[in-house]
Amino acid sequence: MARALSRYESRGATPTIRYPLSAIRFLHTGGILSNMAEYPSIDLHQWLRTPLGQRVYALERKLASEALAQVFGWQLLQIGLWGDDDGLIADARTQRRSVLAWHGDRIGSMKSAIRSRTDSLAIASDSVDAVMLPHTLEYEPEPHEILREVGRILSGEGHLVIFGFRPFSSWGMRHLFARDGFPPGIERMIGEGRLKDWLKLLGFEIVDAQRYLFTLPWGSSASSSHSFFERSGTRLWPLFAGGYSL
């Protein structure tokens, strides 16, 4: 988890109309926030339904619940879809929880879903208490831009939670040699050290970091959060982790 220490304004050349997040809840169906990039791969959602994908999702849902347990406030925003629902933020203690995505094929059943470009969020500055990025930076063509936008919309002392895959791991090796990336459609894997540097340059303070996914990216399933490998991996063999959270 990272905590925002300062405010950053977007440097986009095109003026953007920004609304309080509560207002966007009623505006997004009218097309005001459209004009988004196409989602990289529908196959990702299919992969997340496989036994391996389901185990990864379950691990991350547990970690998200733990990270958000001490996050309070009015509004939590998840940017980017990961799975078929808003399960990663379901246990959040904020008054409101919303999911923002740049595509519409998976958000029809979500009442809280918002459509917006992620590199120029149509959300007012300093209006969000916490942001969740579930592998979003690994699909975005310009990950720096979305981090700048996150810094802009977060309130002072706001929280940011990020999930990512480690490039120097068995998961990174499979991604490197997969024709369409792995998981399907992923564009890049960003190392946690590199991401920490980016966050510090943008004024964030890293308050917690964890590694998880101590299993090979082959076969039908990953280890559960209660398995010996996941319970002991961070302490005994952290270099073998396939994923990390900040």
PDB file of C-alpha atoms in Angstrom:
ATOM      1  CA  MET A   1       0.000   0.000   0.000  1.00  0.00           C
ATOM      2  CA  ALA A   2       1.158   3.529  -0.710  1.00  0.00           C
ATOM      3  CA  ARG A   3       0.007   6.767   0.879  1.00  0.00           C
ATOM      4  CA  ALA A   4      -0.287  10.059  -1.020  1.00  0.00           C
ATOM      5  CA  LEU A   5       1.772  12.901   0.412  1.00  0.00           C
ATOM      6  CA  SER A   6       1.095  15.616  -2.164  1.00  0.00           C
ATOM      7  CA  ARG A   7      -1.248  16.701  -4.960  1.00  0.00           C
ATOM      8  CA  TYR A   8      -0.501  16.472  -8.680  1.00  0.00           C
ATOM      9  CA  GLU A   9      -2.423  18.085 -11.520  1.00  0.00           C
ATOM     10  CA  SER A  10      -2.846  16.437 -14.918  1.00  0.00           C
ATOM     11  CA  ARG A  11      -0.669  17.895 -17.674  1.00  0.00           C
ATOM     12  CA  GLY A  12      -2.883  16.919 -20.586  1.00  0.00           C
ATOM     13  CA  ALA A  13      -3.171  19.502 -23.339  1.00  0.00           C
ATOM     14  CA  THR A  14      -6.872  18.831 -23.911  1.00  0.00           C
ATOM     15  CA  PRO A  15      -9.223  20.395 -21.342  1.00  0.00           C
ATOM     16  CA  THR A  16     -11.146  17.771 -19.374  1.00  0.00           C
ATOM     17  CA  ILE A  17     -14.456  18.204 -17.585  1.00  0.00           C
ATOM     18  CA  ARG A  18     -14.116  16.647 -14.152  1.00  0.00           C
ATOM     19  CA  TYR A  19     -16.913  15.792 -11.763  1.00  0.00           C
ATOM     20  CA  PRO A  20     -17.193  14.704  -8.151  1.00  0.00           C
ATOM     21  CA  LEU A  21     -17.294  10.918  -8.094  1.00  0.00           C
ATOM     22  CA  SER A  22     -20.822  10.888  -6.667  1.00  0.00           C
ATOM     23  CA  ALA A  23     -22.043  12.895  -9.685  1.00  0.00           C
ATOM     24  CA  ILE A  24     -20.347  10.594 -12.186  1.00  0.00           C
ATOM     25  CA  ARG A  25     -22.436   7.731 -10.847  1.00  0.00           C
ATOM     26  CA  PHE A  26     -25.398   9.313 -12.656  1.00  0.00           C
ATOM     27  CA  LEU A  27     -23.577  10.710 -15.688  1.00  0.00           C
ATOM     28  CA  HIS A  28     -21.694   7.718 -17.084  1.00  0.00           C
ATOM     29  CA  THR A  29     -24.654   6.133 -18.843  1.00  0.00           C
ATOM     30  CA  GLY A  30     -25.147   9.174 -21.062  1.00  0.00           C
ATOM     31  CA  GLY A  31     -21.898   8.821 -22.962  1.00  0.00           C
ATOM     32  CA  ILE A  32     -20.199  11.813 -21.357  1.00  0.00           C
ATOM     33  CA  LEU A  33     -17.234   9.698 -20.289  1.00  0.00           C
ATOM     34  CA  SER A  34     -16.806   7.525 -23.353  1.00  0.00           C
ATOM     35  CA  ASN A  35     -13.945   7.644 -25.914  1.00  0.00           C
ATOM     36  CA  MET A  36     -11.815   4.936 -24.318  1.00  0.00           C
ATOM     37  CA  ALA A  37      -9.195   2.533 -25.548  1.00  0.00           C
ATOM     38  CA  GLU A  38     -10.373  -0.987 -26.286  1.00  0.00           C
ATOM     39  CA  TYR A  39      -9.729  -3.594 -23.620  1.00  0.00           C
ATOM     40  CA  PRO A  40      -6.653  -5.684 -24.495  1.00  0.00           C
ATOM     41  CA  SER A  41      -8.095  -9.170 -24.205  1.00  0.00           C
ATOM     42  CA  ILE A  42     -11.451 -10.730 -23.417  1.00  0.00           C
ATOM     43  CA  ASP A  43      -9.463 -13.936 -22.903  1.00  0.00           C
ATOM     44  CA  LEU A  44      -8.303 -12.529 -19.573  1.00  0.00           C
ATOM     45  CA  HIS A  45     -11.780 -12.884 -18.098  1.00  0.00           C
ATOM     46  CA  GLN A  46     -11.948 -16.429 -19.378  1.00  0.00           C
ATOM     47  CA  TRP A  47      -8.545 -17.181 -17.830  1.00  0.00           C
ATOM     48  CA  LEU A  48      -9.685 -15.791 -14.473  1.00  0.00           C
ATOM     49  CA  ARG A  49     -12.470 -18.390 -14.481  1.00  0.00           C
ATOM     50  CA  THR A  50     -10.015 -21.275 -14.798  1.00  0.00           C
ATOM     51  CA  PRO A  51      -8.875 -23.069 -11.603  1.00  0.00           C
ATOM     52  CA  LEU A  52      -5.491 -21.293 -11.801  1.00  0.00           C
ATOM     53  CA  GLY A  53      -7.092 -17.900 -12.388  1.00  0.00           C
ATOM     54  CA  GLN A  54      -9.611 -18.460  -9.604  1.00  0.00           C
ATOM     55  CA  ARG A  55      -6.843 -19.243  -7.131  1.00  0.00           C
ATOM     56  CA  VAL A  56      -4.939 -16.102  -8.110  1.00  0.00           C
ATOM     57  CA  TYR A  57      -8.103 -14.045  -7.697  1.00  0.00           C
ATOM     58  CA  ALA A  58      -8.814 -15.622  -4.306  1.00  0.00           C
ATOM     59  CA  LEU A  59      -5.301 -14.827  -3.069  1.00  0.00           C
ATOM     60  CA  GLU A  60      -5.591 -11.222  -4.203  1.00  0.00           C
ATOM     61  CA  ARG A  61      -9.053 -10.827  -2.723  1.00  0.00           C
ATOM     62  CA  LYS A  62      -7.686 -11.915   0.665  1.00  0.00           C
ATOM     63  CA  LEU A  63      -4.742  -9.514   0.391  1.00  0.00           C
ATOM     64  CA  ALA A  64      -7.035  -6.677  -0.713  1.00  0.00           C
ATOM     65  CA  SER A  65      -9.327  -7.270   2.250  1.00  0.00           C
ATOM     66  CA  GLU A  66      -6.369  -7.109   4.632  1.00  0.00           C
ATOM     67  CA  ALA A  67      -4.941  -3.973   2.998  1.00  0.00           C
ATOM     68  CA  LEU A  68      -8.270  -2.127   3.077  1.00  0.00           C
ATOM     69  CA  ALA A  69      -9.160  -3.125   6.641  1.00  0.00           C
ATOM     70  CA  GLN A  70      -7.632   0.083   8.027  1.00  0.00           C
ATOM     71  CA  VAL A  71      -8.719   2.375   5.182  1.00  0.00           C
ATOM     72  CA  PHE A  72     -11.671   4.587   6.035  1.00  0.00           C
ATOM     73  CA  GLY A  73     -13.343   7.558   4.406  1.00  0.00           C
ATOM     74  CA  TRP A  74     -16.067   8.332   1.919  1.00  0.00           C
ATOM     75  CA  GLN A  75     -14.998   6.986  -1.475  1.00  0.00           C
ATOM     76  CA  LEU A  76     -12.924   4.050  -2.741  1.00  0.00           C
ATOM     77  CA  LEU A  77     -12.264   3.758  -6.475  1.00  0.00           C
ATOM     78  CA  GLN A  78     -11.008   0.643  -8.280  1.00  0.00           C
ATOM     79  CA  ILE A  79      -9.507   1.537 -11.663  1.00  0.00           C
ATOM     80  CA  GLY A  80      -9.593  -1.342 -14.118  1.00  0.00           C
ATOM     81  CA  LEU A  81     -11.568  -4.574 -13.975  1.00  0.00           C
ATOM     82  CA  TRP A  82     -10.110  -7.748 -12.547  1.00  0.00           C
ATOM     83  CA  GLY A  83     -12.663 -10.535 -12.492  1.00  0.00           C
ATOM     84  CA  ASP A  84     -16.387 -10.452 -13.117  1.00  0.00           C
ATOM     85  CA  ASP A  85     -17.327  -8.412 -10.067  1.00  0.00           C
ATOM     86  CA  ASP A  86     -16.033  -5.891  -7.541  1.00  0.00           C
ATOM     87  CA  GLY A  87     -14.894  -8.600  -5.157  1.00  0.00           C
ATOM     88  CA  LEU A  88     -11.493  -7.013  -4.519  1.00  0.00           C
ATOM     89  CA  ILE A  89     -13.134  -4.007  -2.846  1.00  0.00           C
ATOM     90  CA  ALA A  90     -16.208  -5.736  -1.453  1.00  0.00           C
ATOM     91  CA  ASP A  91     -14.862  -5.706   2.116  1.00  0.00           C
ATOM     92  CA  ALA A  92     -13.745  -2.058   2.069  1.00  0.00           C
ATOM     93  CA  ARG A  93     -14.899   0.112   4.974  1.00  0.00           C
ATOM     94  CA  THR A  94     -15.387   3.297   2.988  1.00  0.00           C
ATOM     95  CA  GLN A  95     -18.905   4.661   2.631  1.00  0.00           C
ATOM     96  CA  ARG A  96     -18.906   4.162  -1.149  1.00  0.00           C
ATOM     97  CA  ARG A  97     -17.119   1.800  -3.540  1.00  0.00           C
ATOM     98  CA  SER A  98     -16.948   2.259  -7.314  1.00  0.00           C
ATOM     99  CA  VAL A  99     -15.280   0.521 -10.264  1.00  0.00           C
ATOM    100  CA  LEU A 100     -13.943   2.585 -13.168  1.00  0.00           C
ATOM    101  CA  ALA A 101     -13.112   0.928 -16.491  1.00  0.00           C
ATOM    102  CA  TRP A 102     -12.302   2.017 -20.042  1.00  0.00           C
ATOM    103  CA  HIS A 103     -14.453  -0.656 -21.658  1.00  0.00           C
ATOM    104  CA  GLY A 104     -18.088  -1.640 -21.297  1.00  0.00           C
ATOM    105  CA  ASP A 105     -18.294  -5.355 -22.043  1.00  0.00           C
ATOM    106  CA  ARG A 106     -17.970  -6.468 -18.420  1.00  0.00           C
ATOM    107  CA  ILE A 107     -19.660  -3.766 -16.416  1.00  0.00           C
ATOM    108  CA  GLY A 108     -23.291  -4.161 -17.409  1.00  0.00           C
ATOM    109  CA  SER A 109     -24.272  -5.848 -14.147  1.00  0.00           C
ATOM    110  CA  MET A 110     -22.303  -3.487 -11.908  1.00  0.00           C
ATOM    111  CA  LYS A 111     -24.360  -0.593 -10.624  1.00  0.00           C
ATOM    112  CA  SER A 112     -21.207   1.169  -9.429  1.00  0.00           C
ATOM    113  CA  ALA A 113     -19.319   0.928 -12.721  1.00  0.00           C
ATOM    114  CA  ILE A 114     -17.978   4.123 -14.317  1.00  0.00           C
ATOM    115  CA  ARG A 115     -16.616   4.486 -17.827  1.00  0.00           C
ATOM    116  CA  SER A 116     -13.714   6.884 -18.304  1.00  0.00           C
ATOM    117  CA  ARG A 117     -10.323   7.208 -19.922  1.00  0.00           C
ATOM    118  CA  THR A 118      -7.734   6.163 -17.398  1.00  0.00           C
ATOM    119  CA  ASP A 119      -5.021   8.550 -18.579  1.00  0.00           C
ATOM    120  CA  SER A 120      -7.316  11.566 -18.065  1.00  0.00           C
ATOM    121  CA  LEU A 121      -9.844  10.714 -15.383  1.00  0.00           C
ATOM    122  CA  ALA A 122     -13.049  12.756 -15.453  1.00  0.00           C
ATOM    123  CA  ILE A 123     -12.978  12.952 -11.662  1.00  0.00           C
ATOM    124  CA  ALA A 124     -12.417  16.006  -9.501  1.00  0.00           C
ATOM    125  CA  SER A 125      -9.059  16.463  -7.805  1.00  0.00           C
ATOM    126  CA  ASP A 126      -8.710  15.477  -4.138  1.00  0.00           C
ATOM    127  CA  SER A 127     -12.075  13.694  -4.179  1.00  0.00           C
ATOM    128  CA  VAL A 128     -11.148  10.036  -3.521  1.00  0.00           C
ATOM    129  CA  ASP A 129      -9.922   8.512  -0.261  1.00  0.00           C
ATOM    130  CA  ALA A 130      -8.454   5.288  -1.664  1.00  0.00           C
ATOM    131  CA  VAL A 131      -7.645   3.786  -5.079  1.00  0.00           C
ATOM    132  CA  MET A 132      -7.170   0.142  -6.059  1.00  0.00           C
ATOM    133  CA  LEU A 133      -5.133  -0.791  -9.177  1.00  0.00           C
ATOM    134  CA  PRO A 134      -5.515  -4.562  -9.776  1.00  0.00           C
ATOM    135  CA  HIS A 135      -2.808  -5.157 -12.424  1.00  0.00           C
ATOM    136  CA  THR A 136      -4.094  -2.060 -14.233  1.00  0.00           C
ATOM    137  CA  LEU A 137      -0.604  -0.701 -14.894  1.00  0.00           C
ATOM    138  CA  GLU A 138       0.290  -3.920 -16.714  1.00  0.00           C
ATOM    139  CA  TYR A 139      -2.370  -3.273 -19.355  1.00  0.00           C
ATOM    140  CA  GLU A 140      -2.174   0.498 -19.661  1.00  0.00           C
ATOM    141  CA  PRO A 141      -0.071   1.813 -22.587  1.00  0.00           C
ATOM    142  CA  GLU A 142       1.060   4.754 -20.402  1.00  0.00           C
ATOM    143  CA  PRO A 143       1.296   3.563 -16.775  1.00  0.00           C
ATOM    144  CA  HIS A 144       3.003   6.794 -15.675  1.00  0.00           C
ATOM    145  CA  GLU A 145      -0.020   8.827 -16.746  1.00  0.00           C
ATOM    146  CA  ILE A 146      -2.476   6.801 -14.721  1.00  0.00           C
ATOM    147  CA  LEU A 147      -0.257   7.101 -11.645  1.00  0.00           C
ATOM    148  CA  ARG A 148      -0.172  10.876 -12.091  1.00  0.00           C
ATOM    149  CA  GLU A 149      -3.962  10.906 -12.375  1.00  0.00           C
ATOM    150  CA  VAL A 150      -4.271   8.768  -9.259  1.00  0.00           C
ATOM    151  CA  GLY A 151      -2.075  11.255  -7.393  1.00  0.00           C
ATOM    152  CA  ARG A 152      -4.329  14.071  -8.585  1.00  0.00           C
ATOM    153  CA  ILE A 153      -7.661  12.561  -7.528  1.00  0.00           C
ATOM    154  CA  LEU A 154      -6.465  11.188  -4.176  1.00  0.00           C
ATOM    155  CA  SER A 155      -7.106  13.341  -1.149  1.00  0.00           C
ATOM    156  CA  GLY A 156      -4.272  14.235   1.194  1.00  0.00           C
ATOM    157  CA  GLU A 157      -3.163  11.129   3.133  1.00  0.00           C
ATOM    158  CA  GLY A 158      -5.188   9.007   0.687  1.00  0.00           C
ATOM    159  CA  HIS A 159      -4.256   5.355   0.102  1.00  0.00           C
ATOM    160  CA  LEU A 160      -3.261   3.465  -3.036  1.00  0.00           C
ATOM    161  CA  VAL A 161      -3.201  -0.348  -3.337  1.00  0.00           C
ATOM    162  CA  ILE A 162      -1.486  -1.959  -6.348  1.00  0.00           C
ATOM    163  CA  PHE A 163      -1.263  -5.586  -7.469  1.00  0.00           C
ATOM    164  CA  GLY A 164       1.356  -6.711  -9.969  1.00  0.00           C
ATOM    165  CA  PHE A 165       3.208  -9.738 -11.324  1.00  0.00           C
ATOM    166  CA  ARG A 166       6.960 -10.006 -10.789  1.00  0.00           C
ATOM    167  CA  PRO A 167       8.898 -10.065 -14.103  1.00  0.00           C
ATOM    168  CA  PHE A 168      11.801 -11.973 -12.513  1.00  0.00           C
ATOM    169  CA  SER A 169       9.813 -15.049 -11.561  1.00  0.00           C
ATOM    170  CA  SER A 170       8.370 -18.155 -13.151  1.00  0.00           C
ATOM    171  CA  TRP A 171       5.282 -16.083 -14.000  1.00  0.00           C
ATOM    172  CA  GLY A 172       7.495 -13.519 -15.696  1.00  0.00           C
ATOM    173  CA  MET A 173       9.256 -16.246 -17.667  1.00  0.00           C
ATOM    174  CA  ARG A 174       5.972 -17.651 -18.925  1.00  0.00           C
ATOM    175  CA  HIS A 175       4.814 -14.160 -19.890  1.00  0.00           C
ATOM    176  CA  LEU A 176       8.066 -13.576 -21.777  1.00  0.00           C
ATOM    177  CA  PHE A 177       7.693 -16.665 -23.944  1.00  0.00           C
ATOM    178  CA  ALA A 178       3.898 -16.603 -24.394  1.00  0.00           C
ATOM    179  CA  ARG A 179       2.712 -15.415 -27.804  1.00  0.00           C
ATOM    180  CA  ASP A 180      -0.110 -13.247 -26.426  1.00  0.00           C
ATOM    181  CA  GLY A 181       1.367 -12.623 -23.013  1.00  0.00           C
ATOM    182  CA  PHE A 182       0.462 -14.346 -19.786  1.00  0.00           C
ATOM    183  CA  PRO A 183      -2.024 -13.938 -18.300  1.00  0.00           C
ATOM    184  CA  PRO A 184      -3.612 -13.502 -21.754  1.00  0.00           C
ATOM    185  CA  GLY A 185      -3.272 -10.000 -23.201  1.00  0.00           C
ATOM    186  CA  ILE A 186      -0.899  -8.553 -20.607  1.00  0.00           C
ATOM    187  CA  GLU A 187       1.476  -5.991 -22.149  1.00  0.00           C
ATOM    188  CA  ARG A 188       4.250  -5.815 -19.556  1.00  0.00           C
ATOM    189  CA  MET A 189       5.260  -6.777 -16.052  1.00  0.00           C
ATOM    190  CA  ILE A 190       6.615  -3.972 -13.883  1.00  0.00           C
ATOM    191  CA  GLY A 191       9.105  -4.859 -11.166  1.00  0.00           C
ATOM    192  CA  GLU A 192       8.198  -3.754  -7.654  1.00  0.00           C
ATOM    193  CA  GLY A 193      11.488  -1.875  -7.242  1.00  0.00           C
ATOM    194  CA  ARG A 194      10.858   0.125 -10.389  1.00  0.00           C
ATOM    195  CA  LEU A 195       7.282   0.837  -9.347  1.00  0.00           C
ATOM    196  CA  LYS A 196       8.407   1.991  -5.905  1.00  0.00           C
ATOM    197  CA  ASP A 197      10.742   4.492  -7.569  1.00  0.00           C
ATOM    198  CA  TRP A 198       7.899   5.818  -9.708  1.00  0.00           C
ATOM    199  CA  LEU A 199       5.652   6.217  -6.670  1.00  0.00           C
ATOM    200  CA  LYS A 200       8.304   8.016  -4.641  1.00  0.00           C
ATOM    201  CA  LEU A 201       8.897  10.459  -7.494  1.00  0.00           C
ATOM    202  CA  LEU A 202       5.168  11.206  -7.486  1.00  0.00           C
ATOM    203  CA  GLY A 203       5.160  11.937  -3.765  1.00  0.00           C
ATOM    204  CA  PHE A 204       3.864   8.644  -2.383  1.00  0.00           C
ATOM    205  CA  GLU A 205       5.144   6.940   0.739  1.00  0.00           C
ATOM    206  CA  ILE A 206       5.346   3.129   0.652  1.00  0.00           C
ATOM    207  CA  VAL A 207       3.821   1.881   3.905  1.00  0.00           C
ATOM    208  CA  ASP A 208       3.495  -1.835   3.129  1.00  0.00           C
ATOM    209  CA  ALA A 209       4.723  -4.358   0.561  1.00  0.00           C
ATOM    210  CA  GLN A 210       3.976  -8.059   0.282  1.00  0.00           C
ATOM    211  CA  ARG A 211       4.837 -10.919  -2.046  1.00  0.00           C
ATOM    212  CA  TYR A 212       2.518 -13.787  -2.859  1.00  0.00           C
ATOM    213  CA  LEU A 213       1.765 -16.453  -5.477  1.00  0.00           C
ATOM    214  CA  PHE A 214       4.362 -19.066  -4.551  1.00  0.00           C
ATOM    215  CA  THR A 215       3.341 -21.503  -7.240  1.00  0.00           C
ATOM    216  CA  LEU A 216       4.267 -22.259 -10.832  1.00  0.00           C
ATOM    217  CA  PRO A 217       2.087 -20.757 -13.610  1.00  0.00           C
ATOM    218  CA  TRP A 218       1.404 -24.162 -15.103  1.00  0.00           C
ATOM    219  CA  GLY A 219      -1.072 -26.847 -14.262  1.00  0.00           C
ATOM    220  CA  SER A 220      -4.693 -26.532 -13.276  1.00  0.00           C
ATOM    221  CA  SER A 221      -4.448 -24.565 -10.038  1.00  0.00           C
ATOM    222  CA  ALA A 222      -2.347 -22.367  -7.803  1.00  0.00           C
ATOM    223  CA  SER A 223      -1.852 -22.867  -4.098  1.00  0.00           C
ATOM    224  CA  SER A 224      -4.593 -21.508  -1.852  1.00  0.00           C
ATOM    225  CA  SER A 225      -4.049 -18.711   0.640  1.00  0.00           C
ATOM    226  CA  HIS A 226      -4.112 -21.290   3.429  1.00  0.00           C
ATOM    227  CA  SER A 227      -1.460 -23.569   1.937  1.00  0.00           C
ATOM    228  CA  PHE A 228       1.975 -24.001   3.499  1.00  0.00           C
ATOM    229  CA  PHE A 229       3.634 -22.378   0.472  1.00  0.00           C
ATOM    230  CA  GLU A 230       1.599 -19.180   0.701  1.00  0.00           C
ATOM    231  CA  ARG A 231       1.776 -18.957   4.491  1.00  0.00           C
ATOM    232  CA  SER A 232       5.538 -19.491   4.616  1.00  0.00           C
ATOM    233  CA  GLY A 233       6.697 -18.239   1.218  1.00  0.00           C
ATOM    234  CA  THR A 234       7.218 -14.590   2.140  1.00  0.00           C
ATOM    235  CA  ARG A 235       9.506 -15.577   5.002  1.00  0.00           C
ATOM    236  CA  LEU A 236      11.278 -18.611   3.546  1.00  0.00           C
ATOM    237  CA  TRP A 237      11.589 -18.008  -0.204  1.00  0.00           C
ATOM    238  CA  PRO A 238      10.447 -14.473  -1.188  1.00  0.00           C
ATOM    239  CA  LEU A 239      12.438 -14.550  -4.423  1.00  0.00           C
ATOM    240  CA  PHE A 240      10.137 -17.269  -5.791  1.00  0.00           C
ATOM    241  CA  ALA A 241       6.988 -15.142  -5.510  1.00  0.00           C
ATOM    242  CA  GLY A 242       5.039 -14.566  -8.717  1.00  0.00           C
ATOM    243  CA  GLY A 243       3.122 -11.512  -7.515  1.00  0.00           C
ATOM    244  CA  TYR A 244       3.415  -8.522  -5.217  1.00  0.00           C
ATOM    245  CA  SER A 245       1.217  -5.898  -3.645  1.00  0.00           C
ATOM    246  CA  LEU A 246       2.121  -2.350  -2.626  1.00  0.00           C
TER     247      LEU A 246
END
